[in-house]
PDB file of C-alpha atoms in Angstrom:
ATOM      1  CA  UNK A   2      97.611-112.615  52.548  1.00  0.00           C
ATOM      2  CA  UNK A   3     100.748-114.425  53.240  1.00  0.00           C
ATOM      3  CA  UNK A   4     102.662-116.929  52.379  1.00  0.00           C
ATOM      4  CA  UNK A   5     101.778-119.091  56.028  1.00  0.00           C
ATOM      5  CA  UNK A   6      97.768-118.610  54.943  1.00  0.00           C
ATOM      6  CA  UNK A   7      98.521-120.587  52.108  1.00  0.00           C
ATOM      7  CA  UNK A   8     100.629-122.830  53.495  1.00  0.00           C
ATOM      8  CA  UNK A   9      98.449-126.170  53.520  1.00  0.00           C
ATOM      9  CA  UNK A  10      97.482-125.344  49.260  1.00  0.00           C
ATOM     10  CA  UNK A  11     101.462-125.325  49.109  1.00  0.00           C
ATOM     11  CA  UNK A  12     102.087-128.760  50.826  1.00  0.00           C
ATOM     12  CA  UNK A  13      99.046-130.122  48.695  1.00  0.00           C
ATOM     13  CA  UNK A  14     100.006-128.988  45.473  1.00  0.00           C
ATOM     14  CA  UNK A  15     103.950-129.741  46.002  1.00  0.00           C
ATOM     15  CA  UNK A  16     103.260-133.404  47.206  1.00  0.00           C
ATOM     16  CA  UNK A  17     100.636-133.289  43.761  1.00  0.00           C
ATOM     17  CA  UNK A  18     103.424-132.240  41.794  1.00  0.00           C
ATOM     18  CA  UNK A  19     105.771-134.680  43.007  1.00  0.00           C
ATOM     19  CA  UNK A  20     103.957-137.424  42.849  1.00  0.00           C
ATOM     20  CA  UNK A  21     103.085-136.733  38.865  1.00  0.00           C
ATOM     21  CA  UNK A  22     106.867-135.978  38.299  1.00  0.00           C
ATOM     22  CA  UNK A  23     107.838-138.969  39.955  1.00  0.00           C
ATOM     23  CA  UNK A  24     105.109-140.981  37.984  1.00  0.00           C
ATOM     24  CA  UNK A  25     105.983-139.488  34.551  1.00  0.00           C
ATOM     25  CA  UNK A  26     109.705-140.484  34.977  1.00  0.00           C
ATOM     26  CA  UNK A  27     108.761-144.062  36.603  1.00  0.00           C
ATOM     27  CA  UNK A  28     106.282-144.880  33.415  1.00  0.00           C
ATOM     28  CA  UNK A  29     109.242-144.269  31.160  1.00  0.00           C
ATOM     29  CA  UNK A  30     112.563-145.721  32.665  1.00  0.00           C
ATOM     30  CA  UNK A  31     113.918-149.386  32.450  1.00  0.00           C
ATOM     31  CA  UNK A  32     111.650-150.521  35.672  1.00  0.00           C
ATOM     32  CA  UNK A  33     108.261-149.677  34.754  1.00  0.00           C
ATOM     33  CA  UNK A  34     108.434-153.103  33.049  1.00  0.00           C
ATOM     34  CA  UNK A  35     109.507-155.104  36.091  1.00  0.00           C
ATOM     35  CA  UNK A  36     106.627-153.335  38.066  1.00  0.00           C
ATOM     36  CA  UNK A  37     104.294-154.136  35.741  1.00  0.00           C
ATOM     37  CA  UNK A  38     105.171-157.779  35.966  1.00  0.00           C
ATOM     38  CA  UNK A  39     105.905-157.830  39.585  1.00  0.00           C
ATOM     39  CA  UNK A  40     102.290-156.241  40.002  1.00  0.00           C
ATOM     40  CA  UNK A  41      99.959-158.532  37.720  1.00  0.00           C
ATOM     41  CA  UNK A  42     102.018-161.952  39.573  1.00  0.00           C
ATOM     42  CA  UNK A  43     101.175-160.510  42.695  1.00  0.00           C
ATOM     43  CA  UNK A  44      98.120-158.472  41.908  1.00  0.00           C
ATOM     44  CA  UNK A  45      95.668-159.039  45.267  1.00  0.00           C
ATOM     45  CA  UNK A  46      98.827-157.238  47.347  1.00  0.00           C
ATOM     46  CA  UNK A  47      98.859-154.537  44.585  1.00  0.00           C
ATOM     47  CA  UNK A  48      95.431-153.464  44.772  1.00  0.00           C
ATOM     48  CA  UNK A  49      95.190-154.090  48.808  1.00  0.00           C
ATOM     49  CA  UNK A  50      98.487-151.751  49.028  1.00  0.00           C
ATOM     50  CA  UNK A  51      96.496-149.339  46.580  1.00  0.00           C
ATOM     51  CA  UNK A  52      93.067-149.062  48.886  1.00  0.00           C
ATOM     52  CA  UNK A  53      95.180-148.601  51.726  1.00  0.00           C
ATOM     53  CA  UNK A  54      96.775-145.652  49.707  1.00  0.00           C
ATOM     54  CA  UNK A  55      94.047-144.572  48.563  1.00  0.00           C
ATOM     55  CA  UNK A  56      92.287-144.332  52.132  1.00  0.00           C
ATOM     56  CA  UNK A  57      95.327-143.022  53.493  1.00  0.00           C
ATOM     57  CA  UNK A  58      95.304-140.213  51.488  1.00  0.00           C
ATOM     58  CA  UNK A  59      91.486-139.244  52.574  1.00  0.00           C
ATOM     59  CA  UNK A  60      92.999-139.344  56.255  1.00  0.00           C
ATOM     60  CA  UNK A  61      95.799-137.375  55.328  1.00  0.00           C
ATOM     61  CA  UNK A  62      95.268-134.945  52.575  1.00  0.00           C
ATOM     62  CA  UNK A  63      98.770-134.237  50.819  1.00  0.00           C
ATOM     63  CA  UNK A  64      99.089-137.536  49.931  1.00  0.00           C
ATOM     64  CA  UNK A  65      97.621-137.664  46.499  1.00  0.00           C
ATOM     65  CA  UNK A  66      95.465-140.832  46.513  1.00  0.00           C
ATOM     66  CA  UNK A  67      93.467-140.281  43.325  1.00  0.00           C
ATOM     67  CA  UNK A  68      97.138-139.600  41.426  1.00  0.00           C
ATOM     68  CA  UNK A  69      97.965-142.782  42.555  1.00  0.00           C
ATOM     69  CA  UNK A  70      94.563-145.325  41.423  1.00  0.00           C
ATOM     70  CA  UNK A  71      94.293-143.162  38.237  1.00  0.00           C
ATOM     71  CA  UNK A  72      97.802-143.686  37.580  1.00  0.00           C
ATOM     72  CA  UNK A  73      97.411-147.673  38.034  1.00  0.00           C
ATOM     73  CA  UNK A  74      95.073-148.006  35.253  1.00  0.00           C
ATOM     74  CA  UNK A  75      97.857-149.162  32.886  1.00  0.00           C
ATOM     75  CA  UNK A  76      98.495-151.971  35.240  1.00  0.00           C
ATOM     76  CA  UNK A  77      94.893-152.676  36.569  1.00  0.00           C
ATOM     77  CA  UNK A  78      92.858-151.365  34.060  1.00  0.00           C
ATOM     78  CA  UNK A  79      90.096-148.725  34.495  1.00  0.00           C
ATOM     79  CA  UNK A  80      87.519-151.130  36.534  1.00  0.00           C
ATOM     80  CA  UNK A  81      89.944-152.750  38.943  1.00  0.00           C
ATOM     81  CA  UNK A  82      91.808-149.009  39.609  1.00  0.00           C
ATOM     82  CA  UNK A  83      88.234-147.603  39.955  1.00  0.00           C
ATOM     83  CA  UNK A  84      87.262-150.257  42.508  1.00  0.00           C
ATOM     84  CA  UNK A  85      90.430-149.299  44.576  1.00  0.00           C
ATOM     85  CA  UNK A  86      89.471-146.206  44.488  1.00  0.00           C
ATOM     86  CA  UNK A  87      86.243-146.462  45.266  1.00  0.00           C
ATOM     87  CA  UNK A  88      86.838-148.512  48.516  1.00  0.00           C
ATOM     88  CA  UNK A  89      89.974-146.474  49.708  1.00  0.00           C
ATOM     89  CA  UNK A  90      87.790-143.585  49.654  1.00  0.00           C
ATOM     90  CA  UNK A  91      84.674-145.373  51.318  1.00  0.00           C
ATOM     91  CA  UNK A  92      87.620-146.492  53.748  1.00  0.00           C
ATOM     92  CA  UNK A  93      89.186-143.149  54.379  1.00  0.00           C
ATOM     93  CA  UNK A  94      86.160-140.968  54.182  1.00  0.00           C
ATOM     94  CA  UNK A  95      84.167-143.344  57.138  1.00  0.00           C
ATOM     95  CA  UNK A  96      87.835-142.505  59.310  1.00  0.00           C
ATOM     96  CA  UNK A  97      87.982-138.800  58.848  1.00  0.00           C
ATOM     97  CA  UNK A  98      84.190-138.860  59.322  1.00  0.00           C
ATOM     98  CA  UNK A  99      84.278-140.268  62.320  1.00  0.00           C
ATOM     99  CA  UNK A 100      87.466-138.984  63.552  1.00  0.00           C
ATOM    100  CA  UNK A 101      86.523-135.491  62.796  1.00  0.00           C
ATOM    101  CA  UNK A 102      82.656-136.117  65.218  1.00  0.00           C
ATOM    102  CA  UNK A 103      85.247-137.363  68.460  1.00  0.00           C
ATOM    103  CA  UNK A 104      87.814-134.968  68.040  1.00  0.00           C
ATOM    104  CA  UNK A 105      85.909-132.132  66.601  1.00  0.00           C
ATOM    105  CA  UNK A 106      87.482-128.903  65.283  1.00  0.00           C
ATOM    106  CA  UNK A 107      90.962-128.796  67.274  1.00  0.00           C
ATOM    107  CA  UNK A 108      91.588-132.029  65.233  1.00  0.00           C
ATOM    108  CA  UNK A 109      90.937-130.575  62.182  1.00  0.00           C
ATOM    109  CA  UNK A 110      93.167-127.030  62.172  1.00  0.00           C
ATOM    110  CA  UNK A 111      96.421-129.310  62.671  1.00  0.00           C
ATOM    111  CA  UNK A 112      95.144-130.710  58.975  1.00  0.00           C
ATOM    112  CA  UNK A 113      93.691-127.831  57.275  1.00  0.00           C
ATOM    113  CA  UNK A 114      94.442-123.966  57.035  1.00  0.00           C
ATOM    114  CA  UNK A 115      92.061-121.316  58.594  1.00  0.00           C
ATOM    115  CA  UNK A 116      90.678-120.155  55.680  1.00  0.00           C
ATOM    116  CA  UNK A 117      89.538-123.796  55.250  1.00  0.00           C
ATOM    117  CA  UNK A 118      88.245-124.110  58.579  1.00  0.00           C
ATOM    118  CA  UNK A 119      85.995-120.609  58.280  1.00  0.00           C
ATOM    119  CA  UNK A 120      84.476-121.581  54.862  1.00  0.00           C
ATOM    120  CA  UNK A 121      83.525-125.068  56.834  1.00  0.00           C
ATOM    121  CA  UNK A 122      82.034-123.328  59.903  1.00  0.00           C
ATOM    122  CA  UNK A 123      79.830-121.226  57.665  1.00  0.00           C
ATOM    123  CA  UNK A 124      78.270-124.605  55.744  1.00  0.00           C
ATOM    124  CA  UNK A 125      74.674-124.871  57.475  1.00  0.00           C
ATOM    125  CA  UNK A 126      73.435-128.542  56.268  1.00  0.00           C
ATOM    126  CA  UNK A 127      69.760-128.963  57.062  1.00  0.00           C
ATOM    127  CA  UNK A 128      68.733-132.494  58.474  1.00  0.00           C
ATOM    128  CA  UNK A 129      66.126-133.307  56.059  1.00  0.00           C
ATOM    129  CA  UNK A 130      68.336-132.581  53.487  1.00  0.00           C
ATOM    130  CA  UNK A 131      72.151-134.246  54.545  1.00  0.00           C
ATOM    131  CA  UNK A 132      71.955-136.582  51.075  1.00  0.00           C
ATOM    132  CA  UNK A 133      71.596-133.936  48.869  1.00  0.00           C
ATOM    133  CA  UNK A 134      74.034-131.584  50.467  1.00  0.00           C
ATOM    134  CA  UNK A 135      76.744-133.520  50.758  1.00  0.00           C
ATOM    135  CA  UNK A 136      76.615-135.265  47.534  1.00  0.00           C
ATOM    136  CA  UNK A 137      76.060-131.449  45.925  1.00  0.00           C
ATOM    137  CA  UNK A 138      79.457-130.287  48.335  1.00  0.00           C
ATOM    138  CA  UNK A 139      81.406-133.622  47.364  1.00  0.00           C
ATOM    139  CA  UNK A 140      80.567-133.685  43.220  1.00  0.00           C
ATOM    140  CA  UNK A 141      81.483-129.978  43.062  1.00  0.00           C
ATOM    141  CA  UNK A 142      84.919-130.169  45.794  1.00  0.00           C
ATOM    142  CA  UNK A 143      87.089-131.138  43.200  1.00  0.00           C
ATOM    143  CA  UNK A 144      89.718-131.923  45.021  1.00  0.00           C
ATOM    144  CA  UNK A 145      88.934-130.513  48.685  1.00  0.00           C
ATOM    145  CA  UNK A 146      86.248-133.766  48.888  1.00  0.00           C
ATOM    146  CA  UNK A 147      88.734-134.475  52.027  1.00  0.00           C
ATOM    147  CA  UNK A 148      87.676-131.293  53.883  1.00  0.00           C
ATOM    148  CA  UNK A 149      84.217-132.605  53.316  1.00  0.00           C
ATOM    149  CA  UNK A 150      84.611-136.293  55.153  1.00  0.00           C
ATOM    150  CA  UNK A 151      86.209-134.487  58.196  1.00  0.00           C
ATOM    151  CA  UNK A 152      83.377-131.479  57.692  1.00  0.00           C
ATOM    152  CA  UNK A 153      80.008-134.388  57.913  1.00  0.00           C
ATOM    153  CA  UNK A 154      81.311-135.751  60.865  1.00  0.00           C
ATOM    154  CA  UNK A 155      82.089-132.147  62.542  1.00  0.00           C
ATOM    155  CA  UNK A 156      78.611-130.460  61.332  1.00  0.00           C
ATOM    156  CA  UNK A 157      76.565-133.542  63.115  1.00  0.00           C
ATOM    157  CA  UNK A 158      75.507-135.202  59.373  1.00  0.00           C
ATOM    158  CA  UNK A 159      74.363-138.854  59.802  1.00  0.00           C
ATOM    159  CA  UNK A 160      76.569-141.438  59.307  1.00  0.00           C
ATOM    160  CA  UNK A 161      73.735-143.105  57.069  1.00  0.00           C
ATOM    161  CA  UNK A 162      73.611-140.094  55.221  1.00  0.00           C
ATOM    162  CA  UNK A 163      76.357-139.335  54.758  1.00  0.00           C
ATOM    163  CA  UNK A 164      77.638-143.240  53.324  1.00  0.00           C
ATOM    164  CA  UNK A 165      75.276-142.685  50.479  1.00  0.00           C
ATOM    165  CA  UNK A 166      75.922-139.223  49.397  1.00  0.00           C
ATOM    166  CA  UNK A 167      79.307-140.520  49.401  1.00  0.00           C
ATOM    167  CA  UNK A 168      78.981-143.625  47.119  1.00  0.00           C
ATOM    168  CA  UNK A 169      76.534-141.644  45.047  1.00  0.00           C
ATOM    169  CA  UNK A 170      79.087-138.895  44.261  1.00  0.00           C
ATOM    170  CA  UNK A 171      82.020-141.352  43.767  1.00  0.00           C
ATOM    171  CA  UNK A 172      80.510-143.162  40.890  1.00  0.00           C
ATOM    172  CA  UNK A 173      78.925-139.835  39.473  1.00  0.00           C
ATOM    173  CA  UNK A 174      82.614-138.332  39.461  1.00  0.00           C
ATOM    174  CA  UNK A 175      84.810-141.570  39.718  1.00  0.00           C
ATOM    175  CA  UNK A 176      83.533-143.766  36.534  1.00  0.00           C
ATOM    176  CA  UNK A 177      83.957-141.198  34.218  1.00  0.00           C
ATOM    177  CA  UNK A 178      86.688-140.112  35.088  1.00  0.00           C
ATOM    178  CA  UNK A 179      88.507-143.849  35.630  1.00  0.00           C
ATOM    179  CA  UNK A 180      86.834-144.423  32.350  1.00  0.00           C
TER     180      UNK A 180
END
């Protein structure tokens, strides 16, 4: 394979890895501390910018969302980061759902590689059974859960569904790992 078939993984990782790097150095220089009291004065815009993030990043995959709530539990603390979380990705994952059913699978290859795309196509979810499989495909995605918003809304899940395999598999992932 080459280099372009792995081109999306690249982007993903590199915007992963510079968002830790610049995390890491931000924690430990001089203005952590002003952002830390900057943030808890004005701490209803800090968690409203970080479920916009958060969502944002479902929409648009390289931008590492979960990085960012983890990385505010030091300021929040593990409930209030969770909750952003949580409601960034109910946010994000009801847009690419639904923006992946109008605009189909054309939409999706200017997001996501081909390999991505092929392993989607061959996902077969049956109707009486959209809960389960989505919550199964989301708990075990790791961190491809964003192929899976676009993916429901492209293999016809319902929206119904598809809202509480989502919630399920956020708090069966999301609280212990917040926690």
């Amino acid at each position: 394979m080459e280099i372009k078939d792995y081109k999306h993984l690249i982007v993903f990782f590199l915007f992963g890895l510079g968002t830790l790097s610049g995390y890491l150095l931000f924690v430990h220089s001089a203005y952590f501390v002003g952002f830390l009291s900057w943030s808890q004065s004005n701490l209803f815009l800090y968690y409203f910018i970080l479920v916009f993030l958060k969502g944002l990043a479902i929409v648009w995959p390289p931008i590492p969302g979960g990085l960012l709530t983890l990385g505010s539990i030091p300021v929040l603390g593990w409930s209030l980061a969770y909750s952003a979380d949580f409601f960034g990705s109910l946010i994000g994952s009801t847009i690419a759902y639904f923006l992946a059913k109008k605009y189909g699978l054309e939409f999706m290859k200017k997001i996501f590689d081909e390999v991505t795309i092929e392993k989607l196509n061959r996902v077969r979810i049956k109707p009486n059974r959209e809960i389960e499989s989505i919550f199964l495909l989301r708990f075990f995605g790791g961190t491809i859960v964003e192929v899976f918003c676009y993916g429901a809304g492209l293999l016809k899940v319902r929206f119904k569904n598809y809202l509480i395999a989502t919630i399920f598999s956020h708090i069966a992932i999301g609280v212990p790992a917040f926690y």
